Amino acid sequence: ISVRSGSVTWEKVDINRSNTCTQSSGTDGFVIQLKQSNMIQSSSQIHRQETKDKKHNETNKRCTKEHFSQNGDKMQEHTEEPGSKKLFKQPAEDQVIEEAQPWRSGCKMQVDGVEEEPPDWLENLFSDHDGSDCSVIDASSTASTPPASVEEPMVVEDHNGEERAALVPSLFPLMPPTLYFSTANEKVELLPAEQRRLLKWKMSTVTPNIVKHTIARSHFKATKRNHDWLGCWGHHMKSPGFKALGEHQKLNHFPGTFEIGRKDRLWRNLSKMQLRFGKKEFSFLPRTFILPQDIKLLRKAWEDGGSTQKWIVKPPASARGMGIQVIHKWSQMPKKRPLLVQKYLQKPYLIGGNKFDLRIYVYVPSYDPLRIYMFSDGLVRFASCKYSSSTKTLGNKFMHLTNYSVNKKNSEYQTNSDNKACQGHKWALKALWLYLGSKGINTTLIWGKIKDIVIKTIIASEPYVNNLLKMHVKTTYSCHELFGFDIMLDENLKPWILEVNISPSLHSNSELDISIKGQMIRDLLNLAGFQIPQREKEISSCSSASSSSNRERTKPDLSADEKVKRAFFLTQPSADQDLVSSVLDVLTPEDVHVLAESEDELSRRGEFERIFPSQSSSRYLRFFECLRYPNILLDQWEQKYWNNRTKCISLLKSFCEKGVHLGTSDPAHMWARGNYNFGSEREKPTVMSPSRVLVSHQTATDEDLLDSEVVTVSSLPGLLSSGSSPGSSVSSSVCSSPQPSLTQNLLSQQFSL
């Protein structure tokens, strides 16, 4: 196959296994299809294919033109300037384009045509300016070198598996369906052409192959355009960059998660929680010092620990074991550069004499309300040399570090391709549980402790992320994130967090990796709930699964009575369970929408387990810096219905059939004082008229300042402090600082609508 000046000529080429290569040409790009055959396609077949594709390209042009005519501003913003460089070079003359996937017998790759260069505002987003562990994309180098997403195109496996519907209908009427992502042995039906052309995925230089294969099975096409894609798996970016996300787009990061993704920020935030709530609740991260500011504290701890204490030195934003060393002498301490020094866990739990750590996959589809999932499987990564506590061995990274990127360089490293086998230097997490269970160890207890520290760690990042979401993101739909928690068990089987990765490696170097990560990514993308944009001029109602969503409306802002209800419940003592549980007595339109969305998501969980909210998650509400109403609502919902999902789904269906979640004037779904039955001895709170609530937002303009939301409630005795009069007002600042005071009164009247 040769490419010359944008046209295509045909030449006989030797393709492995006598594959037939068919080629279609058009101004919008090219499609390569490799099909098993024993003979070269005839010229008449080629001519018919080119004619068909020419018509197809003309149709796409018309549709694109219509789309731009509806979004004129965006077209002007993203149009390539005359004379500017192309993002990709045209293939060199006589360049042969091929797909190198030796384990596939056949493939199909579709890539959007040569795209315009992205504007400077997008090129500048992908940097580590805000502390994220990522690299800067250089515009010049990108223009001259095709990115990995073109060099390693998406692959669809040839198989005869079961065909699955492309859209998963909601459990509830008038709620949108979501796109289905299949396993390798399933086949996804084709959507109608007018919907299928919207399946665009923004490729990044870091998009893993495991993600490419999964989205390709759902017929996504790779794109480099900046405005029409639905999903992207890429770098963490600067917080202001999230403003560019459209309401129909979903990126695999939240702003602000570097607060736990950087080792220094993780320690700072967890140590702050430890000071507020005690070591009993937050003693799962080894004691850490951030240099140079903590140098005096480190020196004192060093002297107190004695000569036998070992310390592990890490760069604050490193990955894959780079720059890590274990030391025991003060003279070995690197000088004059930012470092993180952590107390070394000298007595880890050993298997076969080797230390190991666990890679736990944690998925957060939403921060408001907060919902946390843990994947049921993971990886167990062993050091490739038997452990010794002798100080003479501290320079042996194969003994003291468990990172795969380090140990694979050891000639004694043993691979493992069986996810059920306890062999080699990498196991499946489920295999570890079977091994420990055979030793009489309570693995359920260990798993429960891991869930506990994961929930607490995510909560530590919650105020930062939510305030940045308010500042920079149009809709919470646009963000979701996969975290990789690295956890080590000590000799008493207590789990310790070593670090949290906001871009965990998804490289699949073995059948074991493919088995675990492939299933995890497939389930994650289904959980994410990707939707086709509901634009009447672009979306056809041909599919029965999507026709039910045509009546869906953009949900309105909170009504006045909903604001009053939220303010009321956020100021009640959490210990009064009878009062708090009454939040479910009257479900407002927004309540129904939040609950239906949560139940829909839970039904798509696959091998993920939701650990927050749960039937026992109430104990974690006190760890939130500012209590949020949706978290109270979901917590009470779980307590009431966790063991009877059929009943709660039936209730929500009855509401959605009437369109309650889209807004209603039905008094049964409007919050008022008369809806509550308080005990005879309890004084009934006087609830003010909805018109008496004023909510004002004061938003900081500096990138590093978080959102400050001031809520003023007038003439609401039930919300006032003990010394206030009915005519006074209360003003509360919610999450007004990215680093709240350690002495802040947790019982103060702070609430977030």
Coordinates of N, CA and C in Angstrom, one line a residue, residues 147-336:
P147 N 1.8 10.4 17.0 CA 1.7 9.8 18.4 C 1.4 8.4 18.4
A148 N 1.5 7.8 19.6 CA 1.3 6.4 19.7 C 0.0 5.9 19.3
S149 N -1.0 6.8 19.4 CA -2.4 6.3 19.0 C -2.5 6.1 17.6
V150 N -1.6 6.6 16.7 CA -1.7 6.3 15.3 C -0.7 5.2 15.0
E151 N 0.4 5.2 15.7 CA 1.4 4.1 15.4 C 0.8 2.8 15.9
E152 N 0.0 2.8 17.0 CA -0.6 1.6 17.6 C -2.1 1.7 17.5
P153 N -2.7 1.5 16.3 CA -4.1 1.7 16.1 C -4.9 0.7 16.9
M154 N -6.2 1.1 17.1 CA -7.1 0.2 17.8 C -7.4 -1.1 17.0
V155 N -7.6 -2.1 17.8 CA -7.8 -3.4 17.2 C -9.1 -4.0 17.7
V156 N -9.8 -4.6 16.7 CA -11.0 -5.4 17.0 C -10.8 -6.9 16.7
E157 N -11.0 -7.7 17.7 CA -10.7 -9.1 17.4 C -11.8 -9.8 16.6
D158 N -11.4 -10.7 15.7 CA -12.4 -11.5 14.9 C -12.8 -12.6 15.8
H159 N -14.1 -12.8 16.0 CA -14.6 -13.9 16.8 C -16.1 -14.1 16.4
N160 N -16.6 -15.2 16.9 CA -18.0 -15.5 16.7 C -18.8 -15.5 17.9
G161 N -18.4 -14.6 18.8 CA -19.1 -14.5 20.1 C -20.5 -14.0 20.1
E162 N -21.1 -14.0 21.2 CA -22.5 -13.5 21.3 C -22.6 -12.0 21.0
E163 N -23.6 -11.7 20.3 CA -23.8 -10.3 19.9 C -24.6 -9.6 21.0
R164 N -24.1 -8.4 21.5 CA -24.7 -7.7 22.5 C -25.2 -6.3 22.0
A165 N -26.3 -5.8 22.6 CA -26.8 -4.5 22.2 C -25.8 -3.5 22.5
A166 N -25.7 -2.5 21.6 CA -24.7 -1.4 21.7 C -25.1 -0.4 22.9
L167 N -26.3 -0.4 23.3 CA -26.8 0.5 24.3 C -27.4 -0.3 25.5
V168 N -27.1 0.1 26.7 CA -27.7 -0.5 27.9 C -28.8 0.4 28.3
P169 N -30.0 -0.1 28.3 CA -31.1 0.8 28.7 C -31.1 1.0 30.2
S170 N -31.6 2.2 30.6 CA -31.6 2.5 32.1 C -32.6 1.6 32.8
L171 N -32.5 1.4 34.1 CA -33.5 0.7 34.8 C -34.8 1.5 34.9
F172 N -34.7 2.8 34.6 CA -35.8 3.7 34.9 C -36.3 4.4 33.6
P173 N -37.6 4.6 33.5 CA -38.1 5.4 32.3 C -37.5 6.8 32.3
L174 N -37.4 7.3 31.1 CA -36.9 8.7 30.8 C -35.5 9.0 31.4
M175 N -34.7 8.0 31.5 CA -33.3 8.1 31.9 C -32.5 7.6 30.7
P176 N -31.4 8.2 30.3 CA -30.7 7.9 29.1 C -30.0 6.5 29.2
P177 N -29.9 5.8 28.1 CA -29.1 4.6 28.0 C -27.6 4.9 28.0
T178 N -26.8 3.9 28.2 CA -25.3 4.1 28.2 C -24.7 3.1 27.2
L179 N -23.6 3.4 26.7 CA -22.9 2.6 25.8 C -22.3 1.3 26.4
Y180 N -22.4 0.2 25.7 CA -21.9 -1.0 26.3 C -20.5 -1.3 25.8
F181 N -19.7 -1.7 26.7 CA -18.3 -2.2 26.4 C -18.2 -3.6 26.7
S182 N -17.7 -4.4 25.7 CA -17.8 -5.8 25.8 C -16.5 -6.5 26.2
T183 N -16.6 -7.8 26.5 CA -15.4 -8.6 26.7 C -14.8 -9.0 25.3
A184 N -13.7 -9.7 25.3 CA -13.0 -10.1 24.1 C -13.8 -11.1 23.3
N185 N -14.7 -11.9 24.0 CA -15.4 -12.9 23.3 C -16.9 -12.5 23.1
E186 N -17.2 -11.2 23.1 CA -18.5 -10.7 22.8 C -18.4 -9.8 21.5
K187 N -19.5 -9.7 20.9 CA -19.6 -8.8 19.7 C -20.7 -7.8 20.0
V188 N -20.4 -6.5 19.7 CA -21.3 -5.4 19.9 C -22.0 -5.0 18.6
E189 N -23.3 -4.9 18.6 CA -24.1 -4.6 17.4 C -23.7 -3.2 17.0
L190 N -23.9 -2.9 15.7 CA -23.6 -1.6 15.2 C -24.8 -0.7 15.4
L191 N -24.6 0.5 15.9 CA -25.6 1.6 16.0 C -25.9 2.1 14.6
P192 N -27.1 2.8 14.5 CA -27.4 3.4 13.2 C -26.3 4.4 12.9
A193 N -26.1 4.7 11.6 CA -24.9 5.5 11.1 C -24.9 6.8 11.8
E194 N -26.1 7.5 11.9 CA -26.1 8.8 12.5 C -25.7 8.9 14.0
Q195 N -25.8 7.7 14.7 CA -25.3 7.7 16.0 C -23.9 7.2 16.0
R196 N -23.6 6.3 15.1 CA -22.2 5.7 15.1 C -21.1 6.7 14.8
R197 N -21.5 7.7 14.0 CA -20.5 8.7 13.7 C -20.1 9.6 14.9
L198 N -20.9 9.5 16.0 CA -20.6 10.3 17.2 C -19.6 9.5 18.1
L199 N -19.4 8.3 17.8 CA -18.5 7.5 18.7 C -17.0 7.8 18.4
K200 N -16.6 8.9 18.9 CA -15.2 9.4 18.7 C -14.5 9.4 20.1
W201 N -13.2 8.9 20.0 CA -12.4 8.8 21.2 C -11.2 9.7 21.0
K202 N -10.9 10.6 21.9 CA -9.7 11.5 21.9 C -8.5 10.7 22.3
M203 N -7.6 10.5 21.3 CA -6.4 9.7 21.6 C -5.3 10.6 22.3
S204 N -4.6 10.0 23.2 CA -3.5 10.6 23.9 C -2.3 9.8 23.7
T205 N -1.1 10.3 23.9 CA 0.1 9.6 23.8 C 0.2 8.5 24.9
V206 N -0.6 8.6 25.9 CA -0.5 7.7 27.0 C -1.7 6.8 27.1
T207 N -2.6 6.8 26.1 CA -3.8 5.9 26.1 C -3.3 4.5 26.0
P208 N -3.6 3.6 27.0 CA -3.1 2.3 27.0 C -3.7 1.4 25.9
N209 N -3.0 0.4 25.4 CA -3.6 -0.5 24.4 C -4.8 -1.2 24.9
I210 N -4.8 -1.5 26.2 CA -5.9 -2.3 26.8 C -7.2 -1.4 26.7
V211 N -7.1 -0.1 26.8 CA -8.2 0.8 26.6 C -8.6 0.9 25.1
K212 N -7.6 1.0 24.2 CA -7.8 1.0 22.8 C -8.6 -0.2 22.3
H213 N -8.2 -1.4 22.7 CA -8.9 -2.6 22.3 C -10.4 -2.6 22.8
T214 N -10.6 -2.1 24.0 CA -11.9 -2.2 24.6 C -12.9 -1.2 23.9
I215 N -12.4 0.0 23.7 CA -13.3 0.9 23.0 C -13.5 0.6 21.5
A216 N -12.5 0.0 20.9 CA -12.7 -0.4 19.5 C -13.7 -1.5 19.3
R217 N -13.9 -2.4 20.3 CA -15.0 -3.4 20.2 C -16.3 -2.7 20.3
S218 N -16.4 -1.5 20.8 CA -17.7 -0.8 20.8 C -17.8 0.2 19.6
H219 N -16.9 0.0 18.6 CA -16.9 0.7 17.4 C -16.6 2.2 17.5
F220 N -15.8 2.6 18.5 CA -15.3 3.9 18.6 C -14.2 4.1 17.5
K221 N -14.1 5.4 17.0 CA -13.0 5.8 16.1 C -12.1 6.7 16.8
A222 N -10.8 6.6 16.6 CA -9.9 7.5 17.2 C -9.9 8.9 16.5
T223 N -9.8 9.9 17.2 CA -9.8 11.3 16.7 C -8.8 12.1 17.4
K224 N -8.4 13.2 16.6 CA -7.5 14.2 17.2 C -8.2 15.5 17.3
R225 N -9.4 15.6 16.9 CA -10.1 16.8 17.0 C -10.4 17.1 18.5
N226 N -10.7 18.3 18.8 CA -10.8 18.7 20.2 C -12.3 19.0 20.7
H227 N -13.2 18.8 19.8 CA -14.6 19.3 20.2 C -15.6 18.2 20.0
D228 N -15.4 17.1 19.3 CA -16.5 16.2 19.0 C -16.3 14.8 19.6
W229 N -15.3 14.6 20.5 CA -15.1 13.3 21.1 C -15.9 13.1 22.3
L230 N -16.2 11.9 22.7 CA -17.0 11.5 23.8 C -16.1 11.1 25.0
G231 N -15.0 10.5 24.8 CA -14.1 10.0 25.8 C -12.7 10.2 25.6
C232 N -11.9 10.3 26.6 CA -10.4 10.4 26.5 C -9.8 9.8 27.7
W233 N -8.7 9.0 27.5 CA -7.9 8.5 28.5 C -6.5 9.0 28.4
G234 N -6.2 10.1 29.2 CA -4.9 10.8 28.9 C -4.2 11.2 30.2
H235 N -3.4 12.3 30.1 CA -2.7 12.8 31.2 C -3.6 13.5 32.2
H236 N -3.1 13.7 33.4 CA -3.7 14.6 34.3 C -3.3 16.0 33.8
M237 N -4.2 17.0 33.9 CA -3.9 18.3 33.4 C -4.2 19.4 34.4
K238 N -3.8 20.6 34.1 CA -4.0 21.7 35.0 C -5.5 21.9 35.3
S239 N -5.8 22.3 36.5 CA -7.2 22.5 36.8 C -8.0 23.4 35.9
P240 N -7.5 24.5 35.5 CA -8.3 25.4 34.6 C -8.6 24.7 33.2
G241 N -7.8 23.7 32.9 CA -8.0 23.1 31.6 C -9.3 22.3 31.5
F242 N -9.8 22.0 32.7 CA -11.1 21.2 32.7 C -12.3 22.1 32.2
K243 N -12.1 23.4 32.2 CA -13.1 24.3 31.7 C -13.4 24.0 30.2
A244 N -12.5 23.5 29.5 CA -12.6 23.2 28.0 C -13.5 22.0 27.8
L245 N -13.7 21.2 28.8 CA -14.5 20.0 28.5 C -16.0 20.3 28.2
G246 N -16.5 19.7 27.2 CA -17.9 19.9 26.9 C -18.8 19.0 27.8
E247 N -20.1 19.3 27.9 CA -20.9 18.5 28.8 C -21.1 17.1 28.3
H248 N -20.8 16.8 27.1 CA -20.9 15.4 26.6 C -19.6 14.6 26.7
Q249 N -18.6 15.3 27.2 CA -17.2 14.6 27.2 C -16.8 14.1 28.5
K250 N -16.1 13.1 28.5 CA -15.7 12.4 29.8 C -14.2 12.2 29.8
L251 N -13.4 12.7 30.7 CA -12.0 12.6 30.9 C -11.7 11.7 32.1
N252 N -10.6 10.9 32.1 CA -10.3 10.0 33.1 C -9.6 10.6 34.3
H253 N -9.9 11.9 34.6 CA -9.3 12.5 35.8 C -10.2 13.5 36.4
F254 N -10.1 13.8 37.7 CA -10.7 14.9 38.3 C -9.6 16.0 38.6
P255 N -10.0 17.2 38.7 CA -9.0 18.2 39.1 C -8.7 18.0 40.6
G256 N -7.5 18.2 41.0 CA -7.1 18.2 42.4 C -6.8 16.8 43.0
T257 N -6.8 15.7 42.2 CA -6.5 14.4 42.8 C -5.1 14.3 43.1
F258 N -4.2 15.2 42.6 CA -2.8 15.1 43.0 C -2.6 15.3 44.5
E259 N -3.7 15.8 45.2 CA -3.6 15.9 46.6 C -3.4 14.6 47.3
I260 N -3.7 13.5 46.6 CA -3.3 12.2 47.2 C -2.4 11.5 46.2
G261 N -2.3 12.0 45.0 CA -1.4 11.3 44.0 C 0.0 11.6 44.1
R262 N 0.3 12.8 44.7 CA 1.7 13.1 45.0 C 2.0 12.6 46.4
K263 N 3.2 12.0 46.6 CA 3.6 11.4 47.9 C 3.6 12.5 49.0
D264 N 4.1 13.7 48.7 CA 4.2 14.7 49.8 C 2.8 15.2 50.1
R265 N 1.9 15.4 49.1 CA 0.6 15.9 49.4 C -0.2 14.8 50.2
L266 N 0.0 13.5 49.8 CA -0.7 12.4 50.5 C -0.4 12.4 52.0
W267 N 0.9 12.6 52.3 CA 1.3 12.6 53.7 C 0.7 13.8 54.4
R268 N 0.8 15.0 53.8 CA 0.3 16.2 54.4 C -1.2 16.1 54.7
N269 N -2.0 15.5 53.8 CA -3.4 15.5 54.0 C -3.8 14.4 55.0
L270 N -3.1 13.2 55.0 CA -3.5 12.2 55.9 C -3.0 12.5 57.3
S271 N -1.8 13.2 57.4 CA -1.4 13.6 58.8 C -2.3 14.7 59.4
K272 N -2.9 15.5 58.5 CA -3.8 16.5 59.0 C -5.1 15.7 59.5
M273 N -5.5 14.7 58.8 CA -6.7 13.9 59.3 C -6.3 13.2 60.6
Q274 N -5.1 12.8 60.7 CA -4.6 12.1 61.9 C -4.7 13.0 63.1
L275 N -4.3 14.3 62.9 CA -4.3 15.2 64.0 C -5.8 15.5 64.5
R276 N -6.7 15.5 63.5 CA -8.1 15.8 63.8 C -8.8 14.7 64.4
F277 N -8.5 13.4 64.0 CA -9.3 12.3 64.4 C -8.6 11.2 65.1
G278 N -7.3 11.4 65.3 CA -6.5 10.5 66.1 C -5.8 9.4 65.3
K279 N -4.7 8.9 65.9 CA -3.9 7.8 65.2 C -4.7 6.5 65.0
K280 N -5.6 6.3 65.9 CA -6.4 5.0 65.7 C -7.1 4.9 64.4
E281 N -7.6 6.1 63.9 CA -8.3 6.1 62.6 C -7.4 6.3 61.4
F282 N -6.3 7.0 61.6 CA -5.4 7.4 60.5 C -3.9 7.1 60.7
S283 N -3.7 5.8 61.0 CA -2.3 5.4 61.2 C -1.9 4.3 60.2
F284 N -2.2 4.5 59.0 CA -2.0 3.5 57.9 C -1.0 4.0 56.9
L285 N -0.3 5.1 57.1 CA 0.7 5.6 56.2 C 2.0 5.7 57.1
P286 N 3.1 5.1 56.7 CA 4.3 5.2 57.5 C 4.7 6.7 57.7
R287 N 5.3 7.0 58.9 CA 5.7 8.3 59.2 C 6.6 8.9 58.1
T288 N 6.3 10.1 57.7 CA 6.9 10.7 56.5 C 7.4 12.1 56.8
F289 N 8.5 12.5 56.2 CA 9.1 13.8 56.4 C 9.3 14.4 55.0
I290 N 8.9 15.7 54.8 CA 9.0 16.3 53.5 C 10.2 17.3 53.6
L291 N 11.2 17.1 52.9 CA 12.4 17.9 52.9 C 12.4 18.9 51.8
P292 N 12.9 20.1 52.1 CA 13.8 20.5 53.2 C 13.1 21.0 54.5
Q293 N 11.7 21.2 54.4 CA 11.1 21.9 55.5 C 11.0 21.1 56.8
D294 N 11.1 19.8 56.7 CA 11.0 18.9 57.9 C 12.3 18.4 58.3
I295 N 13.4 19.0 57.9 CA 14.7 18.5 58.2 C 15.0 18.4 59.6
K296 N 14.6 19.3 60.4 CA 14.8 19.3 61.9 C 14.0 18.2 62.6
L297 N 12.8 18.0 62.1 CA 12.0 16.9 62.7 C 12.5 15.6 62.3
L298 N 13.0 15.5 61.1 CA 13.6 14.2 60.7 C 14.8 13.9 61.5
R299 N 15.7 14.9 61.7 CA 16.9 14.7 62.5 C 16.6 14.1 63.9
K300 N 15.6 14.7 64.5 CA 15.2 14.2 65.8 C 14.7 12.8 65.8
A301 N 13.8 12.5 64.8 CA 13.3 11.1 64.7 C 14.4 10.2 64.3
W302 N 15.3 10.6 63.5 CA 16.5 9.8 63.2 C 17.3 9.4 64.4
E303 N 17.5 10.3 65.3 CA 18.3 10.0 66.5 C 17.5 9.2 67.4
D304 N 16.2 9.4 67.5 CA 15.4 8.6 68.4 C 15.3 7.1 67.9
G305 N 15.3 6.9 66.6 CA 15.2 5.6 66.0 C 16.4 4.7 66.2
G306 N 17.5 5.3 66.4 CA 18.8 4.5 66.5 C 19.3 4.1 65.2
S307 N 20.5 3.4 65.3 CA 21.2 3.0 64.1 C 20.6 1.9 63.3
T308 N 19.7 1.2 64.0 CA 19.0 0.0 63.3 C 17.8 0.5 62.4
Q309 N 17.3 1.7 62.6 CA 16.2 2.1 61.8 C 16.6 2.4 60.4
K310 N 15.8 1.9 59.5 CA 16.0 2.2 58.1 C 15.0 3.2 57.5
W311 N 15.4 4.0 56.5 CA 14.5 5.0 56.0 C 14.6 4.8 54.4
I312 N 13.4 5.1 53.8 CA 13.3 5.0 52.4 C 13.2 6.4 51.8
V313 N 14.0 6.8 50.9 CA 14.0 8.1 50.3 C 13.4 8.1 48.9
K314 N 12.4 9.0 48.7 CA 11.7 9.0 47.4 C 11.6 10.4 46.9
P315 N 11.7 10.6 45.6 CA 11.2 11.9 45.0 C 9.7 12.1 45.3
P316 N 9.3 13.3 45.4 CA 7.8 13.5 45.8 C 6.9 13.1 44.7
A317 N 7.3 13.1 43.4 CA 6.4 12.8 42.3 C 7.0 11.8 41.3
S318 N 7.6 10.8 41.9 CA 8.2 9.8 41.0 C 7.3 8.6 40.8
A319 N 7.7 7.8 39.9 CA 6.9 6.6 39.5 C 7.9 5.5 39.1
R320 N 7.3 4.2 39.1 CA 8.1 3.0 38.7 C 9.4 2.8 39.4
G321 N 9.5 3.3 40.7 CA 10.7 3.0 41.5 C 11.8 3.9 41.2
M322 N 11.7 4.9 40.3 CA 12.8 5.7 39.9 C 13.2 6.7 41.1
G323 N 14.5 6.8 41.4 CA 15.0 7.7 42.4 C 14.8 7.2 43.8
I324 N 14.4 6.0 44.0 CA 14.1 5.5 45.4 C 15.4 4.7 45.9
Q325 N 15.7 5.0 47.2 CA 16.8 4.3 47.8 C 16.5 4.1 49.3
V326 N 17.0 3.0 49.8 CA 16.9 2.7 51.3 C 18.2 3.0 51.9
I327 N 18.2 3.8 53.0 CA 19.4 4.2 53.7 C 19.3 4.0 55.2
H328 N 20.4 4.0 55.9 CA 20.4 3.9 57.4 C 21.4 4.9 58.0
K329 N 22.2 5.6 57.3 CA 23.1 6.6 57.8 C 22.7 8.0 57.3
W330 N 22.9 8.9 58.3 CA 22.6 10.3 57.9 C 23.4 10.8 56.8
S331 N 24.6 10.4 56.7 CA 25.5 10.8 55.6 C 25.1 10.4 54.3
Q332 N 24.2 9.4 54.2 CA 23.7 8.9 52.9 C 22.5 9.8 52.4
M333 N 22.0 10.7 53.2 CA 20.9 11.5 52.9 C 21.2 12.5 51.7
P334 N 20.5 12.5 50.6 CA 20.8 13.4 49.5 C 20.5 14.8 50.1
K335 N 21.3 15.8 49.6 CA 21.2 17.1 50.1 C 20.7 18.1 49.0
K336 N 20.0 19.2 49.5 CA 19.7 20.3 48.6 C 18.7 20.0 47.5

